[in-house]
Amino acid sequence: MSSYAALMALRVVAALAAAVALPTVLAVTAQLAPPERRGRSLATVMAGLTGAVVIGVPAGTWTGAALGWRATFVLGGALGLAALLFVRATLPQVPPAPAASLAARLRPLGRPAVLATLLAAAVAVLGNLLLQTYLAPFLYDLSGVTPTTLGLLLALTGVAGIAGARAGGTLVDRRGAGTAFTAAAVVFAAATAGLALCGALRPATLALVIPLLVIWAAAAWAVPPAIQTRVLALAGPEHGPQALALTSSAVYVGASLGGALGGRLLAAHGPGALPVAAACCAPAALLLFATAGRRRAADASAAGASTA
């Protein structure tokens, strides 16, 4: 195949398939997990997603270099087929959700608390991706990081992301979504602010930069379990799967805006602006998440008063 248009069309189809798979996995996980372990179960899914990136990117790169770029796509398809067969063999039957119109699927957006939580997710992801997308030029400008060192740092941050997702899910189960999200946002802001301050020391030593990168990655991946658990609680069992799908959409919106905004900042102000902007996104996301919590409390109070 030599057509760029055909390749891009197939890439869009693959992206659509991935966009369908993640909300489905999250919905099934939320349905099968006991309430007291829901946060950790959702975190396991996100940790698997992080691990797939950590392993998949170098594996795909090596395959393409050794066997040609087409082999990378063949490998991806084979892994997808293996995952499908494994799910069919191991996952218990789950009752299908009733068919719903597009209006019904978007109905959770009519709840201010759900909308505020989804906006918090989009802003948090925006702050993460505007730095992560351009991590290579940022680290080169900050510490002169070479491509070989960059690969090791990406693997390290991936491992930190897995640990952060698990820690975030555990904190959700033990202390609640609000506490977990607050802790992740505060640590994220502190780590990115530290990376911004390292710009004053340019070239900054990796002994200072690496711990901040690890903390930043762990905090960023600790956010999704809190978001997903809060959305499920707000939407209720009837609209939970639709709300989780909207959560994935909010993540994709945040990722797209983060890449676009990061590119503009990089071109206009240089790499040093990226961690500053990322740090500013954390309090904005935290404010939106707190607003959702207040709306939830107000709705619960109103419901209690109406039944009294």
Short mmCIF file of C-alpha atoms in Angstrom, two decimals, residues 6-278:
data_model
loop_
_atom_site.label_atom_id
_atom_site.label_comp_id
_atom_site.label_asym_id
_atom_site.label_seq_id
_atom_site.Cartn_x
_atom_site.Cartn_y
_atom_site.Cartn_z
CA ALA A 6 -5.62 4.96 2.65
CA LEU A 7 -3.11 4.63 5.48
CA MET A 8 -4.67 7.54 7.36
CA ALA A 9 -8.16 6.11 6.85
CA LEU A 10 -7.06 2.81 8.35
CA ARG A 11 -5.44 4.69 11.21
CA VAL A 12 -8.76 6.41 11.93
CA VAL A 13 -10.54 3.05 11.92
CA ALA A 14 -7.99 1.68 14.39
CA ALA A 15 -8.47 4.73 16.61
CA LEU A 16 -12.25 4.23 16.55
CA ALA A 17 -11.79 0.63 17.62
CA ALA A 18 -9.60 1.70 20.52
CA ALA A 19 -12.13 4.36 21.49
CA VAL A 20 -14.81 1.67 21.70
CA ALA A 21 -12.68 -0.81 23.61
CA LEU A 22 -11.60 1.34 26.57
CA PRO A 23 -15.08 2.50 27.73
CA THR A 24 -16.37 -1.05 27.31
CA VAL A 25 -13.58 -2.47 29.47
CA LEU A 26 -14.14 0.20 32.12
CA ALA A 27 -17.90 -0.40 32.17
CA VAL A 28 -17.51 -4.17 32.51
CA THR A 29 -14.88 -3.71 35.22
CA ALA A 30 -17.15 -1.38 37.18
CA GLN A 31 -20.01 -3.86 36.87
CA LEU A 32 -18.02 -6.91 37.98
CA ALA A 33 -15.94 -5.31 40.75
CA PRO A 34 -17.30 -5.21 44.31
CA PRO A 35 -17.95 -1.61 45.46
CA GLU A 36 -15.17 -1.68 48.06
CA ARG A 37 -12.60 -2.58 45.38
CA ARG A 38 -13.97 -0.60 42.45
CA GLY A 39 -11.23 2.03 42.58
CA ARG A 40 -8.46 -0.55 42.52
CA SER A 41 -10.16 -2.51 39.75
CA LEU A 42 -10.48 0.57 37.55
CA ALA A 43 -6.88 1.46 38.39
CA THR A 44 -5.78 -1.99 37.21
CA VAL A 45 -7.30 -1.26 33.80
CA MET A 46 -5.46 2.07 33.61
CA ALA A 47 -2.24 0.43 34.80
CA GLY A 48 -2.63 -2.09 31.99
CA LEU A 49 -3.06 0.78 29.54
CA THR A 50 0.13 2.39 30.83
CA GLY A 51 1.99 -0.91 30.66
CA ALA A 52 0.82 -1.42 27.09
CA VAL A 53 2.33 1.93 26.13
CA VAL A 54 5.57 1.22 27.99
CA ILE A 55 6.00 -2.18 26.32
CA GLY A 56 4.24 -1.52 23.04
CA VAL A 57 6.13 1.56 21.86
CA PRO A 58 9.62 0.00 22.02
CA ALA A 59 8.29 -3.36 20.79
CA GLY A 60 6.63 -1.73 17.81
CA THR A 61 9.72 0.35 17.07
CA TRP A 62 11.98 -2.70 17.20
CA THR A 63 9.64 -4.74 15.02
CA GLY A 64 9.45 -1.99 12.43
CA ALA A 65 13.22 -1.60 12.38
CA ALA A 66 13.86 -5.35 12.09
CA LEU A 67 11.05 -6.48 9.77
CA GLY A 68 9.67 -3.33 8.16
CA TRP A 69 6.95 -0.92 9.18
CA ARG A 70 4.17 -3.18 7.93
CA ALA A 71 5.21 -5.82 10.45
CA THR A 72 4.40 -3.42 13.27
CA PHE A 73 0.78 -3.27 12.12
CA VAL A 74 0.67 -7.04 11.72
CA LEU A 75 1.94 -7.41 15.28
CA GLY A 76 -0.71 -4.99 16.54
CA GLY A 77 -3.47 -6.92 14.80
CA ALA A 78 -2.19 -10.24 16.13
CA LEU A 79 -2.09 -8.90 19.67
CA GLY A 80 -5.62 -7.55 19.28
CA LEU A 81 -6.85 -10.97 18.09
CA ALA A 82 -5.08 -12.68 20.99
CA ALA A 83 -6.71 -10.27 23.44
CA LEU A 84 -10.14 -10.96 21.94
CA LEU A 85 -9.69 -14.73 22.25
CA PHE A 86 -8.45 -14.36 25.83
CA VAL A 87 -11.44 -12.22 26.80
CA ARG A 88 -13.85 -14.69 25.20
CA ALA A 89 -12.25 -17.55 27.12
CA THR A 90 -11.98 -15.93 30.55
CA LEU A 91 -14.51 -13.13 31.00
CA PRO A 92 -17.89 -14.13 32.47
CA GLN A 93 -21.03 -13.28 30.59
CA VAL A 94 -22.30 -9.80 31.41
CA PRO A 95 -25.93 -8.87 30.68
CA PRO A 96 -25.98 -6.46 27.75
CA ALA A 97 -27.02 -2.90 28.47
CA PRO A 98 -30.39 -1.88 27.02
CA ALA A 99 -30.27 -0.07 23.71
CA ALA A 100 -30.18 3.70 24.16
CA SER A 101 -30.59 6.60 21.79
CA LEU A 102 -27.90 9.23 21.32
CA ALA A 103 -29.92 11.62 23.47
CA ALA A 104 -30.01 9.05 26.28
CA ARG A 105 -26.27 8.49 26.00
CA LEU A 106 -25.64 12.21 26.34
CA ARG A 107 -28.15 12.65 29.16
CA PRO A 108 -25.50 12.51 31.93
CA LEU A 109 -24.14 15.77 30.55
CA GLY A 110 -27.34 17.41 31.77
CA ARG A 111 -26.24 16.88 35.36
CA PRO A 112 -24.00 19.78 36.43
CA ALA A 113 -21.97 17.60 38.78
CA VAL A 114 -21.21 15.07 36.03
CA LEU A 115 -20.35 17.84 33.57
CA ALA A 116 -17.99 19.48 36.08
CA THR A 117 -16.25 16.16 36.70
CA LEU A 118 -15.81 15.56 32.97
CA LEU A 119 -14.39 19.06 32.55
CA ALA A 120 -12.00 18.34 35.42
CA ALA A 121 -10.85 15.22 33.57
CA ALA A 122 -10.33 17.15 30.33
CA VAL A 123 -8.32 19.90 32.05
CA ALA A 124 -6.19 17.41 34.00
CA VAL A 125 -5.35 15.45 30.84
CA LEU A 126 -4.70 18.70 28.97
CA GLY A 127 -2.13 19.68 31.58
CA ASN A 128 -0.44 16.30 31.38
CA LEU A 129 -0.36 15.95 27.59
CA LEU A 130 0.87 19.45 26.81
CA LEU A 131 4.08 18.46 28.59
CA GLN A 132 4.20 14.75 27.76
CA THR A 133 3.71 15.29 24.02
CA TYR A 134 6.78 17.52 23.85
CA LEU A 135 8.87 15.83 26.52
CA ALA A 136 11.76 15.22 24.08
CA PRO A 137 12.43 18.89 23.22
CA PHE A 138 11.77 19.92 26.82
CA LEU A 139 14.31 17.49 28.26
CA TYR A 140 16.85 18.28 25.55
CA ASP A 141 16.57 21.98 26.34
CA LEU A 142 16.63 21.34 30.09
CA SER A 143 19.39 18.75 30.42
CA GLY A 144 20.64 17.91 26.93
CA VAL A 145 18.95 14.50 27.03
CA THR A 146 19.90 12.31 24.06
CA PRO A 147 17.46 9.93 22.29
CA THR A 148 18.99 6.91 24.04
CA THR A 149 18.58 8.48 27.47
CA LEU A 150 15.10 9.66 26.52
CA GLY A 151 14.02 6.08 25.85
CA LEU A 152 15.17 5.01 29.30
CA LEU A 153 13.40 7.96 30.91
CA LEU A 154 10.16 7.18 29.07
CA ALA A 155 10.32 3.59 30.29
CA LEU A 156 10.95 4.82 33.83
CA THR A 157 8.02 7.24 33.72
CA GLY A 158 5.85 4.45 32.35
CA VAL A 159 6.67 2.25 35.34
CA ALA A 160 5.94 5.22 37.60
CA GLY A 161 2.60 5.67 35.84
CA ILE A 162 1.64 2.05 36.55
CA ALA A 163 2.51 2.51 40.22
CA GLY A 164 0.64 5.81 40.34
CA ALA A 165 -2.52 4.30 38.85
CA ARG A 166 -2.49 1.49 41.42
CA ALA A 167 -1.84 3.91 44.27
CA GLY A 168 -4.63 6.18 43.06
CA GLY A 169 -7.11 3.32 42.96
CA THR A 170 -6.15 2.16 46.44
CA LEU A 171 -6.56 5.69 47.79
CA VAL A 172 -9.99 5.96 46.15
CA ASP A 173 -11.16 2.80 47.92
CA ARG A 174 -9.74 3.82 51.29
CA ARG A 175 -10.31 7.58 51.40
CA GLY A 176 -12.72 8.41 48.59
CA ALA A 177 -12.49 9.94 45.13
CA GLY A 178 -12.25 13.51 46.40
CA THR A 179 -9.20 12.86 48.56
CA ALA A 180 -7.52 10.79 45.84
CA PHE A 181 -8.03 13.45 43.17
CA THR A 182 -6.87 16.25 45.48
CA ALA A 183 -3.70 14.37 46.39
CA ALA A 184 -2.91 13.59 42.74
CA ALA A 185 -3.54 17.18 41.60
CA VAL A 186 -1.42 18.71 44.37
CA VAL A 187 1.50 16.32 43.73
CA PHE A 188 1.20 16.90 39.96
CA ALA A 189 1.31 20.68 40.45
CA ALA A 190 4.32 20.41 42.77
CA ALA A 191 6.25 18.16 40.36
CA THR A 192 5.60 20.30 37.29
CA ALA A 193 6.42 23.47 39.26
CA GLY A 194 9.69 21.81 40.24
CA LEU A 195 10.43 21.04 36.59
CA ALA A 196 9.69 24.67 35.74
CA LEU A 197 12.13 25.84 38.42
CA CYS A 198 14.77 23.52 36.99
CA GLY A 199 14.72 25.78 33.94
CA ALA A 200 16.53 28.40 36.01
CA LEU A 201 19.33 25.86 36.56
CA ARG A 202 19.65 24.97 32.86
CA PRO A 203 21.42 22.73 32.16
CA ALA A 204 19.85 20.92 35.10
CA THR A 205 21.37 17.73 36.43
CA LEU A 206 19.44 14.54 35.79
CA ALA A 207 19.79 13.66 39.46
CA LEU A 208 17.31 16.48 40.10
CA VAL A 209 15.15 16.06 37.00
CA ILE A 210 14.54 12.29 37.15
CA PRO A 211 12.79 12.23 40.58
CA LEU A 212 10.52 15.07 39.45
CA LEU A 213 9.67 13.18 36.25
CA VAL A 214 8.83 10.04 38.21
CA ILE A 215 6.58 11.94 40.62
CA TRP A 216 4.91 13.81 37.74
CA ALA A 217 4.12 10.59 35.85
CA ALA A 218 2.82 8.80 38.94
CA ALA A 219 0.56 11.72 39.86
CA ALA A 220 -0.79 12.06 36.31
CA TRP A 221 -1.84 8.40 36.16
CA ALA A 222 -3.32 8.50 39.67
CA VAL A 223 -6.05 10.84 38.38
CA PRO A 224 -8.22 8.48 36.21
CA PRO A 225 -9.46 6.12 38.98
CA ALA A 226 -10.77 9.09 40.99
CA ILE A 227 -12.49 10.58 37.93
CA GLN A 228 -14.08 7.29 36.91
CA THR A 229 -15.28 6.44 40.41
CA ARG A 230 -16.80 9.90 40.89
CA VAL A 231 -18.56 9.76 37.51
CA LEU A 232 -20.01 6.32 38.29
CA ALA A 233 -21.30 7.55 41.65
CA LEU A 234 -22.85 10.66 40.12
CA ALA A 235 -24.45 8.97 37.12
CA GLY A 236 -25.85 6.01 39.04
CA PRO A 237 -26.12 2.40 37.85
CA GLU A 238 -28.60 3.22 35.10
CA HIS A 239 -26.36 5.72 33.31
CA GLY A 240 -22.96 4.48 34.52
CA PRO A 241 -21.76 2.91 31.24
CA GLN A 242 -22.76 5.99 29.23
CA ALA A 243 -21.02 8.24 31.74
CA LEU A 244 -17.82 6.18 31.54
CA ALA A 245 -17.90 6.49 27.75
CA LEU A 246 -18.21 10.26 28.16
CA THR A 247 -15.22 10.14 30.50
CA SER A 248 -13.14 8.58 27.74
CA SER A 249 -14.37 11.28 25.36
CA ALA A 250 -13.32 13.96 27.86
CA VAL A 251 -9.87 12.36 28.06
CA TYR A 252 -9.52 12.42 24.26
CA VAL A 253 -10.63 16.08 24.15
CA GLY A 254 -8.07 16.97 26.80
CA ALA A 255 -5.33 15.06 24.99
CA SER A 256 -6.09 16.81 21.68
CA LEU A 257 -6.19 20.26 23.27
CA GLY A 258 -3.04 19.51 25.27
CA GLY A 259 -1.09 18.60 22.15
CA ALA A 260 -2.33 21.68 20.30
CA LEU A 261 -1.73 24.09 23.19
CA GLY A 262 1.67 22.58 23.95
CA GLY A 263 2.73 23.06 20.34
CA ARG A 264 1.68 26.71 20.39
CA LEU A 265 3.50 27.34 23.67
CA LEU A 266 6.61 25.57 22.43
CA ALA A 267 6.71 27.64 19.25
CA ALA A 268 5.92 30.96 20.93
CA HIS A 269 7.72 30.76 24.28
CA GLY A 270 10.07 27.79 24.16
CA PRO A 271 10.16 24.51 26.11
CA GLY A 272 10.32 26.24 29.50
CA ALA A 273 6.70 27.35 29.19
CA LEU A 274 5.40 23.77 29.11
CA PRO A 275 5.74 22.78 32.81
CA VAL A 276 4.49 26.23 33.87
CA ALA A 277 1.27 25.75 31.89
CA ALA A 278 0.95 22.15 33.12
#
